[in-house]
CSV table of C-alpha atoms and ligand atoms in Angstrom, one decimal:
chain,number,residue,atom,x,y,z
A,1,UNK,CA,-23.4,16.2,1.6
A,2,UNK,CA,-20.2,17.3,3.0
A,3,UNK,CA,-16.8,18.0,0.4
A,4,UNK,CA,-15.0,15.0,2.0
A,5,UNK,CA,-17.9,12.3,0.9
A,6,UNK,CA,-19.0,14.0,-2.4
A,7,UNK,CA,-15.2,13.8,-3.1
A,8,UNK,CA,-15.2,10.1,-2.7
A,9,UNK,CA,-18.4,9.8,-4.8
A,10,UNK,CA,-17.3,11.0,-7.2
A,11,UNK,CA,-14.0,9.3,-7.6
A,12,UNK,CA,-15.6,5.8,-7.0
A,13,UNK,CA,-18.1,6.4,-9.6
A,14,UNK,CA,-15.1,7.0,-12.3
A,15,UNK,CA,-13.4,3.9,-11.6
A,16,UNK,CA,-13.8,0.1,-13.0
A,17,UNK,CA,-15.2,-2.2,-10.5
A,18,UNK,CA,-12.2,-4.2,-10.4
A,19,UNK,CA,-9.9,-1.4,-8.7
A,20,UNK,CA,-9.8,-1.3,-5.2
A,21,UNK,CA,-9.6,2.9,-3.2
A,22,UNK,CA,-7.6,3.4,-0.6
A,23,UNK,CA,-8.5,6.6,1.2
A,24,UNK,CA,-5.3,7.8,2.3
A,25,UNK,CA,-6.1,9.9,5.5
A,26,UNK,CA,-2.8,10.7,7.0
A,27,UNK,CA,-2.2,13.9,9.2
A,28,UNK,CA,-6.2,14.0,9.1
A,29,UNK,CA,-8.1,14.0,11.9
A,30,UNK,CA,-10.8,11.0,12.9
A,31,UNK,CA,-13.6,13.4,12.5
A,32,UNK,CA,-12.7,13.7,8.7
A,33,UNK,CA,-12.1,10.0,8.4
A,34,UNK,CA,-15.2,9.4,9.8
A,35,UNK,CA,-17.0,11.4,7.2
A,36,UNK,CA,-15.8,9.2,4.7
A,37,UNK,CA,-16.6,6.1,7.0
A,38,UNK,CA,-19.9,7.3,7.5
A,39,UNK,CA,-20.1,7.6,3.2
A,40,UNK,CA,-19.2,3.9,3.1
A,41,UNK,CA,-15.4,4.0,3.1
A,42,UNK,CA,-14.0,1.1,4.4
A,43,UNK,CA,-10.0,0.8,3.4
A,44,UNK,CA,-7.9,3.3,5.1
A,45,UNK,CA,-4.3,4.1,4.1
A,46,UNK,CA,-1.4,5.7,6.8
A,47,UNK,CA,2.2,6.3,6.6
A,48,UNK,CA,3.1,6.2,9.9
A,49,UNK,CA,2.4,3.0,12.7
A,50,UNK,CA,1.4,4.9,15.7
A,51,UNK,CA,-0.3,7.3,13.9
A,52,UNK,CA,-2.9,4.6,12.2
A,53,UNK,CA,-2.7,2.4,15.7
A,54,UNK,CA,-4.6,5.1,17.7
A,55,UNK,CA,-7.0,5.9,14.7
A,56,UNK,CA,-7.6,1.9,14.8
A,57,UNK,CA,-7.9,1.9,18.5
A,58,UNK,CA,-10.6,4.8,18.2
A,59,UNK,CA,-12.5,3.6,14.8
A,60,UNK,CA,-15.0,1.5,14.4
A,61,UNK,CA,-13.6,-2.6,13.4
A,62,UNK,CA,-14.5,-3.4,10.3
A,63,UNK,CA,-12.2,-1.3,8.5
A,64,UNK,CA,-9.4,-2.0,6.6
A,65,UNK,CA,-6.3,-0.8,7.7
A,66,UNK,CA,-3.2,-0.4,5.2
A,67,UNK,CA,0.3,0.4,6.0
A,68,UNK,CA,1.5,2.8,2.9
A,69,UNK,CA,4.4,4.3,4.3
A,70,UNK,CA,8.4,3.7,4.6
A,71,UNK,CA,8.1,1.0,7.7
A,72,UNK,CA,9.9,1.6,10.5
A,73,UNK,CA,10.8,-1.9,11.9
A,74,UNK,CA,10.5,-1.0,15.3
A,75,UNK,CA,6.7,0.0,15.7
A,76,UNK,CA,5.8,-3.1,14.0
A,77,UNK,CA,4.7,-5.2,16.6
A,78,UNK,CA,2.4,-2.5,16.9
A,79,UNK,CA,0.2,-3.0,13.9
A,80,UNK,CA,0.7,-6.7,13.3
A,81,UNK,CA,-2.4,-7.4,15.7
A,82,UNK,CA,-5.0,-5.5,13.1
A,83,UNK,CA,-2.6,-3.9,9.8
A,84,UNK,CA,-4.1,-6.0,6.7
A,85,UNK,CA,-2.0,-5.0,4.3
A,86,UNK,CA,1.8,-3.6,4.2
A,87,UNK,CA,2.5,-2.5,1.1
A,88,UNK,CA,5.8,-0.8,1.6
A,89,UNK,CA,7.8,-3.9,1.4
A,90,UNK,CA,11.9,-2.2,0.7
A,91,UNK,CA,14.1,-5.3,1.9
A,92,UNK,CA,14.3,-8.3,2.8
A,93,UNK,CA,15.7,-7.9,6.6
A,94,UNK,CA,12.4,-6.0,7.2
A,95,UNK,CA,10.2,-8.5,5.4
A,96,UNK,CA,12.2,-11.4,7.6
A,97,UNK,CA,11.3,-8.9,10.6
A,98,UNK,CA,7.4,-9.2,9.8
A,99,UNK,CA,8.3,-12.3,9.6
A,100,UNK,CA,9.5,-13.1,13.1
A,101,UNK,CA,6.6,-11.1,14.0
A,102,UNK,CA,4.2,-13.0,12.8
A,103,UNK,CA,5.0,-16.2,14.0
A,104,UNK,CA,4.9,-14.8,17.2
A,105,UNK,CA,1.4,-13.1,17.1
A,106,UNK,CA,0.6,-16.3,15.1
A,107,UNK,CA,-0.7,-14.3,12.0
A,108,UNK,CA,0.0,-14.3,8.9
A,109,UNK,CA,0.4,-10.9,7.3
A,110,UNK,CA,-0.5,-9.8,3.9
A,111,UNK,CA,2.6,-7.8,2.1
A,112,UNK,CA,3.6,-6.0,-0.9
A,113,UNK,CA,6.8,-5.3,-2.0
A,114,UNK,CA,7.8,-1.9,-3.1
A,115,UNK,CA,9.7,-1.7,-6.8
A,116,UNK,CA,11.1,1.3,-7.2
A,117,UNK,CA,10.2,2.9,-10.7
A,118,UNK,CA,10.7,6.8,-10.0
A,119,UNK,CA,13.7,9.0,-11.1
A,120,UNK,CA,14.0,10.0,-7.8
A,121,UNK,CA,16.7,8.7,-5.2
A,122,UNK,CA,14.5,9.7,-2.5
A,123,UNK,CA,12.1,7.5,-3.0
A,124,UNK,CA,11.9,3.8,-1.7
A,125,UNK,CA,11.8,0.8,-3.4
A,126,UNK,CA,13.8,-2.8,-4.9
A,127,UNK,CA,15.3,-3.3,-7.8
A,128,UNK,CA,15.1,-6.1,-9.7
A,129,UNK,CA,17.9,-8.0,-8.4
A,130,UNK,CA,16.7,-7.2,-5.1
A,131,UNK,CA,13.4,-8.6,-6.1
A,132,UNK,CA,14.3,-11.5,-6.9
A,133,UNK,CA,16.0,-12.1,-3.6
A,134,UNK,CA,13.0,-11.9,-2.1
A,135,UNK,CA,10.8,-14.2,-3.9
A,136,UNK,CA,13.4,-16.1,-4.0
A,137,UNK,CA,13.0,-16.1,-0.2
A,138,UNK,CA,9.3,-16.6,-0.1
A,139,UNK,CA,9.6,-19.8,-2.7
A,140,UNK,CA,12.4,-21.5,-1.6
A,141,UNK,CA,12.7,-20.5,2.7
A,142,UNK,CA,11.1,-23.0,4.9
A,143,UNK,CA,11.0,-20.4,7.4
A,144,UNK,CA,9.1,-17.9,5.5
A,145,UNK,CA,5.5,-18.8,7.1
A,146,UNK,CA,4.1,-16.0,8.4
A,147,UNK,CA,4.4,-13.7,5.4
A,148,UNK,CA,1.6,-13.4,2.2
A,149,UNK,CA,3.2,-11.6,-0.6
A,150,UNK,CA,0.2,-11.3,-3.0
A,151,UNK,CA,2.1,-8.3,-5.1
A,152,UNK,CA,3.6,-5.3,-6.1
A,153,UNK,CA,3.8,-1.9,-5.5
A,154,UNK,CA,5.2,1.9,-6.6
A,155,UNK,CA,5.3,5.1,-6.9
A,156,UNK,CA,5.7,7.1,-10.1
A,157,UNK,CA,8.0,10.1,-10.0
A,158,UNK,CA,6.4,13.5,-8.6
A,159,UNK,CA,6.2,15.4,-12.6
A,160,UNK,CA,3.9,17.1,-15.0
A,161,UNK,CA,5.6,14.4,-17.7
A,162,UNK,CA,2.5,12.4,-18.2
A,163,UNK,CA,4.4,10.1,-20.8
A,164,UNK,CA,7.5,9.7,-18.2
A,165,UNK,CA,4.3,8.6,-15.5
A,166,UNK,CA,3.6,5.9,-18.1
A,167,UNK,CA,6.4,4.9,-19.0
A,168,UNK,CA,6.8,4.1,-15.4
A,169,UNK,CA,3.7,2.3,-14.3
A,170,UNK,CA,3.7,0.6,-17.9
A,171,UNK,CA,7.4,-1.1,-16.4
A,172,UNK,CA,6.1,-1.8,-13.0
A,173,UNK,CA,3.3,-4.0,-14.7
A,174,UNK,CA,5.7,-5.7,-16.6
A,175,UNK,CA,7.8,-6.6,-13.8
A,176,UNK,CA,4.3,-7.4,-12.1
A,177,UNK,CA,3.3,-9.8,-14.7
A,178,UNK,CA,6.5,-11.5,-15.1
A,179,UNK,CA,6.4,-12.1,-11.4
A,180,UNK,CA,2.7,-13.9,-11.4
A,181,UNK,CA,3.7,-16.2,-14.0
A,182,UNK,CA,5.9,-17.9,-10.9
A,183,UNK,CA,3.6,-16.4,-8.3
A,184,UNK,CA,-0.5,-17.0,-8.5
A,185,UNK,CA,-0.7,-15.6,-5.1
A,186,UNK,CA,0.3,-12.2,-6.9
A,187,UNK,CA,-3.3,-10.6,-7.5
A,188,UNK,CA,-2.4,-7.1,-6.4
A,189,UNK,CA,-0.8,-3.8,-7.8
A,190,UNK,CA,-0.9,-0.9,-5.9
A,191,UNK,CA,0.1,2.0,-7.9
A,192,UNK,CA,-1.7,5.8,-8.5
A,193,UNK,CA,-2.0,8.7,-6.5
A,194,UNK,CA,-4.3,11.5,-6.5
A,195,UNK,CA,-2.5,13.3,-9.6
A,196,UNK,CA,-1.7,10.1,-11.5
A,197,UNK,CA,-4.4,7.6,-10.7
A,198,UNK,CA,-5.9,7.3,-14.4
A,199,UNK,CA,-2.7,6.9,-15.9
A,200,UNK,CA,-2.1,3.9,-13.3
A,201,UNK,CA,-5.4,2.6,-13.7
A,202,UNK,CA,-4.8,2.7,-18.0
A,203,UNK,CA,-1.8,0.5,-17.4
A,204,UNK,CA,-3.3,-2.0,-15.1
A,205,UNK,CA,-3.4,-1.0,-11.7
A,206,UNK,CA,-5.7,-3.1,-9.5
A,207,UNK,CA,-5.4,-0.7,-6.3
A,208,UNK,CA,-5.3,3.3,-6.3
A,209,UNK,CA,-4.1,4.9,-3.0
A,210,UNK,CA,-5.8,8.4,-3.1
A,211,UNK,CA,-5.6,11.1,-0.1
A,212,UNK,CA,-5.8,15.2,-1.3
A,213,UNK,CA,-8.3,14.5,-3.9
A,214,UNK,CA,-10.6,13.1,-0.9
A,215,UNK,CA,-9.2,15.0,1.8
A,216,UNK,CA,-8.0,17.9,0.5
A,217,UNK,CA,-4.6,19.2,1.0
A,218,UNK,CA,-2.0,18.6,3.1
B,301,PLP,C1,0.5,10.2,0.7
B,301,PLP,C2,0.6,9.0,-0.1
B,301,PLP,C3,-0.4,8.8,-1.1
B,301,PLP,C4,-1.6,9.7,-1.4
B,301,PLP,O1,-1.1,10.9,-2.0
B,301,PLP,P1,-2.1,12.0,-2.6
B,301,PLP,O2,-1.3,12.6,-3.6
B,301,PLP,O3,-2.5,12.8,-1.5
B,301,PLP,O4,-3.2,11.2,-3.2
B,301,PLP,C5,-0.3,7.6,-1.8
B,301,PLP,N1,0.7,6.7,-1.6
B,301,PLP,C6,1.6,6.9,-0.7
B,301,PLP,C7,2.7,5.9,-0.5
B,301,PLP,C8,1.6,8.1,0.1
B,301,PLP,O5,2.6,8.3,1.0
């Protein structure tokens, strides 16, 4: 068995059947995403559109293809065609952009929005009153039709402070239930990495996004 699909064994075996892994294979070649394709791996994470679009255009079709990374709003015509879930969802101009797009591909595209929860300033993300512009937005704009927010997203800061970790995810899935109460559509939180996933899972995460501890390093 190769490293890359005893890897994902073993991480799927550890977690509860409810959480959802996304193998984040960015900068990695086809060949090693293939290995974890060929191992059963189905959801595929990228940061960056062109990058994912020619892995898509040489993969095979049934997998899942999730956009991870800070969007850039003008490669994203090119993933609206296949991308089935965006979870880096910063502002409302670049939701009203996928938007646009949308209605002209005539698809309706699955979205997250990003909260930001970490320390640091370089990391992207809403705050609250931010966030409530947007569902505010998605409630209350008749034009908002080609957009399906079904939750929330973030990213813990980058420490060895396991309590500060918690402390984080703990508010994200506070802000995340708050928001279903108004939202059903909201089924989906999409927060851990490969050096905080069990802490995110502990504190109700429903969707890990994990790349090094399947692909190795960076
Ligand atoms: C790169 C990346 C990951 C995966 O990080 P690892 O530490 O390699 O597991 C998860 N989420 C986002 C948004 C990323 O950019």
């Amino acid at each position: 068995m190769s490293i890359i699909s005893e890897n994902l064994n073993n991480i799927k075996l550890s977690l509860p059947t409810d959480v959802t892994l996304i193998a984040v294979s960015k900068t990695k070649p086809v060949s090693d995403l293939m290995e974890a394709y060929n191992a059963g791996q189905r959801i595929f994470g990228e940061n960056k559109i062109q990058e994912m679009t020619e892995k898509w255009q040489e993969m095979p079709k049934d997998i899942e293809w999730h956009m991870i990374g800070h969007v850039q709003t003008n490669k994203i015509k090119f993933m609206i065609p296949y991308v089935k879930l965006i979870h880096g969802v910063d502002s409302l101009k670049l939701l009203k952009e996928i938007n646009r797009l949308g209605i002209k591909w005539r698809k309706k595209v699955n979205c997250l929005l990003q909260v930001s929860i970490a320390q640091e300033e370089t990391k992207f993300g809403l705050d609250e009153s931010e966030l409530n512009e947007i569902l505010d937005y998605i409630k209350n704009d008749d034009s908002a039709t080609n957009i399906n927010v079904v939750g929330l997203m973030g990213m813990a800061t980058f420490t060895d402070n396991q309590e500060q970790i918690r402390n984080e995810f703990n508010y994200l899935k506070c802000v995340f239930d708050k928001t279903q109460e108004k939202n059903p559509n909201f089924q989906i939180l999409s927060m851990g990495m490969s050096g905080d996933y069990q802490i995110a899972i502990e504190c109700g995460s429903t969707m890990i996004r994990i790349g090094s501890s399947i692909f190795g390093t960076r």
